[in-house]
Amino acid sequence: MAVPETVSSTKCTVAWQGWQLELPGKWHPVKVEGDHDTGMVLFADLHRPRLGIRWCTPKHKARVNSGEYVNKLLRHEVGVKAAAEAKLLRLHNPFWRESLLYMEPSP
């Protein structure tokens, strides 16, 4: 995981396995595992987890509808109701074109 030396107190750029995020400076990686094909990362502050990302590459890429595959994985991860509330992310990376984002409502 690469974090530039010029990290400001309000934002931090994090890059790993081909993706790059700009996150609040108080969020830190607490769990990082996997490789380019499959993995996860979890960011948290002092109070609670703030962002979790999972990714995986389908075994049979030529026969997989990526949108359906992403929906199936998200339903498994957060449940049917929460997955229905997820928003499609518009990312520049063509490999992540079917990315979904689910944000928990405030308690």
JSON list of C-alpha atoms in Angstrom, two decimals:
[
{"chain": "A", "resi": 1, "resn": "MET", "atom": "CA", "xyz": [0.00, 0.00, 0.00]},
{"chain": "A", "resi": 2, "resn": "ALA", "atom": "CA", "xyz": [1.49, 3.35, -0.99]},
{"chain": "A", "resi": 3, "resn": "VAL", "atom": "CA", "xyz": [0.80, 6.58, 0.87]},
{"chain": "A", "resi": 4, "resn": "PRO", "atom": "CA", "xyz": [2.61, 9.71, -0.35]},
{"chain": "A", "resi": 5, "resn": "GLU", "atom": "CA", "xyz": [4.90, 11.55, 2.05]},
{"chain": "A", "resi": 6, "resn": "THR", "atom": "CA", "xyz": [2.93, 14.76, 1.56]},
{"chain": "A", "resi": 7, "resn": "VAL", "atom": "CA", "xyz": [-0.18, 13.62, 3.41]},
{"chain": "A", "resi": 8, "resn": "SER", "atom": "CA", "xyz": [-2.29, 16.50, 4.65]},
{"chain": "A", "resi": 9, "resn": "SER", "atom": "CA", "xyz": [-4.23, 16.29, 7.90]},
{"chain": "A", "resi": 10, "resn": "THR", "atom": "CA", "xyz": [-7.55, 16.38, 6.05]},
{"chain": "A", "resi": 11, "resn": "LYS", "atom": "CA", "xyz": [-6.99, 14.01, 3.11]},
{"chain": "A", "resi": 12, "resn": "CYS", "atom": "CA", "xyz": [-4.83, 11.04, 2.29]},
{"chain": "A", "resi": 13, "resn": "THR", "atom": "CA", "xyz": [-4.26, 9.27, -1.02]},
{"chain": "A", "resi": 14, "resn": "VAL", "atom": "CA", "xyz": [-4.15, 5.49, -0.77]},
{"chain": "A", "resi": 15, "resn": "ALA", "atom": "CA", "xyz": [-3.19, 3.22, -3.68]},
{"chain": "A", "resi": 16, "resn": "TRP", "atom": "CA", "xyz": [-3.10, -0.56, -3.77]},
{"chain": "A", "resi": 17, "resn": "GLN", "atom": "CA", "xyz": [-3.51, -3.35, -6.35]},
{"chain": "A", "resi": 18, "resn": "GLY", "atom": "CA", "xyz": [-4.24, -0.91, -9.18]},
{"chain": "A", "resi": 19, "resn": "TRP", "atom": "CA", "xyz": [-6.79, 1.37, -7.50]},
{"chain": "A", "resi": 20, "resn": "GLN", "atom": "CA", "xyz": [-6.35, 4.77, -5.88]},
{"chain": "A", "resi": 21, "resn": "LEU", "atom": "CA", "xyz": [-8.59, 6.54, -3.37]},
{"chain": "A", "resi": 22, "resn": "GLU", "atom": "CA", "xyz": [-8.55, 9.90, -1.66]},
{"chain": "A", "resi": 23, "resn": "LEU", "atom": "CA", "xyz": [-9.81, 9.41, 1.89]},
{"chain": "A", "resi": 24, "resn": "PRO", "atom": "CA", "xyz": [-10.10, 11.48, 5.06]},
{"chain": "A", "resi": 25, "resn": "GLY", "atom": "CA", "xyz": [-6.72, 11.69, 6.80]},
{"chain": "A", "resi": 26, "resn": "LYS", "atom": "CA", "xyz": [-8.07, 10.08, 9.98]},
{"chain": "A", "resi": 27, "resn": "TRP", "atom": "CA", "xyz": [-9.08, 6.86, 8.19]},
{"chain": "A", "resi": 28, "resn": "HIS", "atom": "CA", "xyz": [-6.44, 4.14, 8.32]},
{"chain": "A", "resi": 29, "resn": "PRO", "atom": "CA", "xyz": [-6.22, 0.67, 6.78]},
{"chain": "A", "resi": 30, "resn": "VAL", "atom": "CA", "xyz": [-6.90, -1.88, 9.52]},
{"chain": "A", "resi": 31, "resn": "LYS", "atom": "CA", "xyz": [-7.23, -4.97, 7.35]},
{"chain": "A", "resi": 32, "resn": "VAL", "atom": "CA", "xyz": [-5.59, -5.54, 3.97]},
{"chain": "A", "resi": 33, "resn": "GLU", "atom": "CA", "xyz": [-5.51, -8.87, 2.19]},
{"chain": "A", "resi": 34, "resn": "GLY", "atom": "CA", "xyz": [-5.52, -10.45, -1.23]},
{"chain": "A", "resi": 35, "resn": "ASP", "atom": "CA", "xyz": [-4.03, -9.70, -4.59]},
{"chain": "A", "resi": 36, "resn": "HIS", "atom": "CA", "xyz": [-5.06, -8.27, -7.95]},
{"chain": "A", "resi": 37, "resn": "ASP", "atom": "CA", "xyz": [-7.67, -10.99, -8.52]},
{"chain": "A", "resi": 38, "resn": "THR", "atom": "CA", "xyz": [-9.34, -11.26, -5.11]},
{"chain": "A", "resi": 39, "resn": "GLY", "atom": "CA", "xyz": [-9.08, -9.32, -1.89]},
{"chain": "A", "resi": 40, "resn": "MET", "atom": "CA", "xyz": [-10.42, -6.80, 0.55]},
{"chain": "A", "resi": 41, "resn": "VAL", "atom": "CA", "xyz": [-9.39, -3.71, 2.45]},
{"chain": "A", "resi": 42, "resn": "LEU", "atom": "CA", "xyz": [-11.04, -2.13, 5.48]},
{"chain": "A", "resi": 43, "resn": "PHE", "atom": "CA", "xyz": [-10.49, 1.47, 6.59]},
{"chain": "A", "resi": 44, "resn": "ALA", "atom": "CA", "xyz": [-11.45, 2.74, 10.05]},
{"chain": "A", "resi": 45, "resn": "ASP", "atom": "CA", "xyz": [-11.03, 5.76, 12.28]},
{"chain": "A", "resi": 46, "resn": "LEU", "atom": "CA", "xyz": [-10.75, 5.67, 16.08]},
{"chain": "A", "resi": 47, "resn": "HIS", "atom": "CA", "xyz": [-14.50, 5.12, 16.42]},
{"chain": "A", "resi": 48, "resn": "ARG", "atom": "CA", "xyz": [-15.56, 2.49, 13.89]},
{"chain": "A", "resi": 49, "resn": "PRO", "atom": "CA", "xyz": [-15.03, 0.98, 10.43]},
{"chain": "A", "resi": 50, "resn": "ARG", "atom": "CA", "xyz": [-15.67, 3.58, 7.71]},
{"chain": "A", "resi": 51, "resn": "LEU", "atom": "CA", "xyz": [-15.07, 1.92, 4.35]},
{"chain": "A", "resi": 52, "resn": "GLY", "atom": "CA", "xyz": [-14.71, -1.67, 3.22]},
{"chain": "A", "resi": 53, "resn": "ILE", "atom": "CA", "xyz": [-13.87, -2.73, -0.32]},
{"chain": "A", "resi": 54, "resn": "ARG", "atom": "CA", "xyz": [-13.99, -6.28, -1.70]},
{"chain": "A", "resi": 55, "resn": "TRP", "atom": "CA", "xyz": [-13.11, -7.35, -5.20]},
{"chain": "A", "resi": 56, "resn": "CYS", "atom": "CA", "xyz": [-12.86, -10.59, -7.12]},
{"chain": "A", "resi": 57, "resn": "THR", "atom": "CA", "xyz": [-12.34, -11.72, -10.68]},
{"chain": "A", "resi": 58, "resn": "PRO", "atom": "CA", "xyz": [-14.88, -14.20, -12.06]},
{"chain": "A", "resi": 59, "resn": "LYS", "atom": "CA", "xyz": [-13.36, -17.59, -12.95]},
{"chain": "A", "resi": 60, "resn": "HIS", "atom": "CA", "xyz": [-15.11, -17.77, -16.34]},
{"chain": "A", "resi": 61, "resn": "LYS", "atom": "CA", "xyz": [-14.77, -14.18, -17.57]},
{"chain": "A", "resi": 62, "resn": "ALA", "atom": "CA", "xyz": [-16.11, -14.80, -21.07]},
{"chain": "A", "resi": 63, "resn": "ARG", "atom": "CA", "xyz": [-19.43, -16.22, -19.83]},
{"chain": "A", "resi": 64, "resn": "VAL", "atom": "CA", "xyz": [-20.14, -13.83, -16.95]},
{"chain": "A", "resi": 65, "resn": "ASN", "atom": "CA", "xyz": [-22.51, -10.87, -17.04]},
{"chain": "A", "resi": 66, "resn": "SER", "atom": "CA", "xyz": [-20.47, -8.56, -14.83]},
{"chain": "A", "resi": 67, "resn": "GLY", "atom": "CA", "xyz": [-23.46, -6.52, -13.67]},
{"chain": "A", "resi": 68, "resn": "GLU", "atom": "CA", "xyz": [-25.31, -9.63, -12.47]},
{"chain": "A", "resi": 69, "resn": "TYR", "atom": "CA", "xyz": [-22.14, -10.98, -10.86]},
{"chain": "A", "resi": 70, "resn": "VAL", "atom": "CA", "xyz": [-21.56, -7.75, -8.90]},
{"chain": "A", "resi": 71, "resn": "ASN", "atom": "CA", "xyz": [-25.20, -7.66, -7.75]},
{"chain": "A", "resi": 72, "resn": "LYS", "atom": "CA", "xyz": [-25.00, -11.28, -6.57]},
{"chain": "A", "resi": 73, "resn": "LEU", "atom": "CA", "xyz": [-21.83, -10.62, -4.57]},
{"chain": "A", "resi": 74, "resn": "LEU", "atom": "CA", "xyz": [-23.25, -7.44, -3.01]},
{"chain": "A", "resi": 75, "resn": "ARG", "atom": "CA", "xyz": [-26.48, -9.23, -2.00]},
{"chain": "A", "resi": 76, "resn": "HIS", "atom": "CA", "xyz": [-24.35, -11.89, -0.32]},
{"chain": "A", "resi": 77, "resn": "GLU", "atom": "CA", "xyz": [-22.24, -9.26, 1.48]},
{"chain": "A", "resi": 78, "resn": "VAL", "atom": "CA", "xyz": [-24.88, -6.78, 2.74]},
{"chain": "A", "resi": 79, "resn": "GLY", "atom": "CA", "xyz": [-28.24, -8.48, 2.09]},
{"chain": "A", "resi": 80, "resn": "VAL", "atom": "CA", "xyz": [-30.98, -8.09, -0.51]},
{"chain": "A", "resi": 81, "resn": "LYS", "atom": "CA", "xyz": [-32.55, -4.90, 0.87]},
{"chain": "A", "resi": 82, "resn": "ALA", "atom": "CA", "xyz": [-29.24, -3.06, 1.27]},
{"chain": "A", "resi": 83, "resn": "ALA", "atom": "CA", "xyz": [-28.00, -4.22, -2.14]},
{"chain": "A", "resi": 84, "resn": "ALA", "atom": "CA", "xyz": [-31.13, -2.74, -3.74]},
{"chain": "A", "resi": 85, "resn": "GLU", "atom": "CA", "xyz": [-30.11, 0.65, -2.30]},
{"chain": "A", "resi": 86, "resn": "ALA", "atom": "CA", "xyz": [-26.58, 0.50, -3.76]},
{"chain": "A", "resi": 87, "resn": "LYS", "atom": "CA", "xyz": [-25.55, 3.07, -6.35]},
{"chain": "A", "resi": 88, "resn": "LEU", "atom": "CA", "xyz": [-23.58, 2.42, -9.54]},
{"chain": "A", "resi": 89, "resn": "LEU", "atom": "CA", "xyz": [-20.15, 4.05, -9.46]},
{"chain": "A", "resi": 90, "resn": "ARG", "atom": "CA", "xyz": [-18.82, 5.76, -12.56]},
{"chain": "A", "resi": 91, "resn": "LEU", "atom": "CA", "xyz": [-15.14, 4.84, -12.55]},
{"chain": "A", "resi": 92, "resn": "HIS", "atom": "CA", "xyz": [-12.53, 5.58, -15.19]},
{"chain": "A", "resi": 93, "resn": "ASN", "atom": "CA", "xyz": [-10.92, 2.16, -14.91]},
{"chain": "A", "resi": 94, "resn": "PRO", "atom": "CA", "xyz": [-12.57, -0.15, -17.50]},
{"chain": "A", "resi": 95, "resn": "PHE", "atom": "CA", "xyz": [-11.96, -3.18, -15.26]},
{"chain": "A", "resi": 96, "resn": "TRP", "atom": "CA", "xyz": [-14.19, -1.68, -12.54]},
{"chain": "A", "resi": 97, "resn": "ARG", "atom": "CA", "xyz": [-17.04, -0.50, -14.75]},
{"chain": "A", "resi": 98, "resn": "GLU", "atom": "CA", "xyz": [-19.64, -2.51, -12.80]},
{"chain": "A", "resi": 99, "resn": "SER", "atom": "CA", "xyz": [-18.74, -1.22, -9.33]},
{"chain": "A", "resi": 100, "resn": "LEU", "atom": "CA", "xyz": [-21.53, -0.63, -6.80]},
{"chain": "A", "resi": 101, "resn": "LEU", "atom": "CA", "xyz": [-21.46, 1.42, -3.61]},
{"chain": "A", "resi": 102, "resn": "TYR", "atom": "CA", "xyz": [-23.65, 0.76, -0.59]},
{"chain": "A", "resi": 103, "resn": "MET", "atom": "CA", "xyz": [-23.54, 3.31, 2.24]},
{"chain": "A", "resi": 104, "resn": "GLU", "atom": "CA", "xyz": [-25.01, 2.45, 5.62]},
{"chain": "A", "resi": 105, "resn": "PRO", "atom": "CA", "xyz": [-27.51, 5.03, 6.81]},
{"chain": "A", "resi": 106, "resn": "SER", "atom": "CA", "xyz": [-26.53, 6.96, 9.91]},
{"chain": "A", "resi": 107, "resn": "PRO", "atom": "CA", "xyz": [-27.64, 5.18, 13.09]}
]
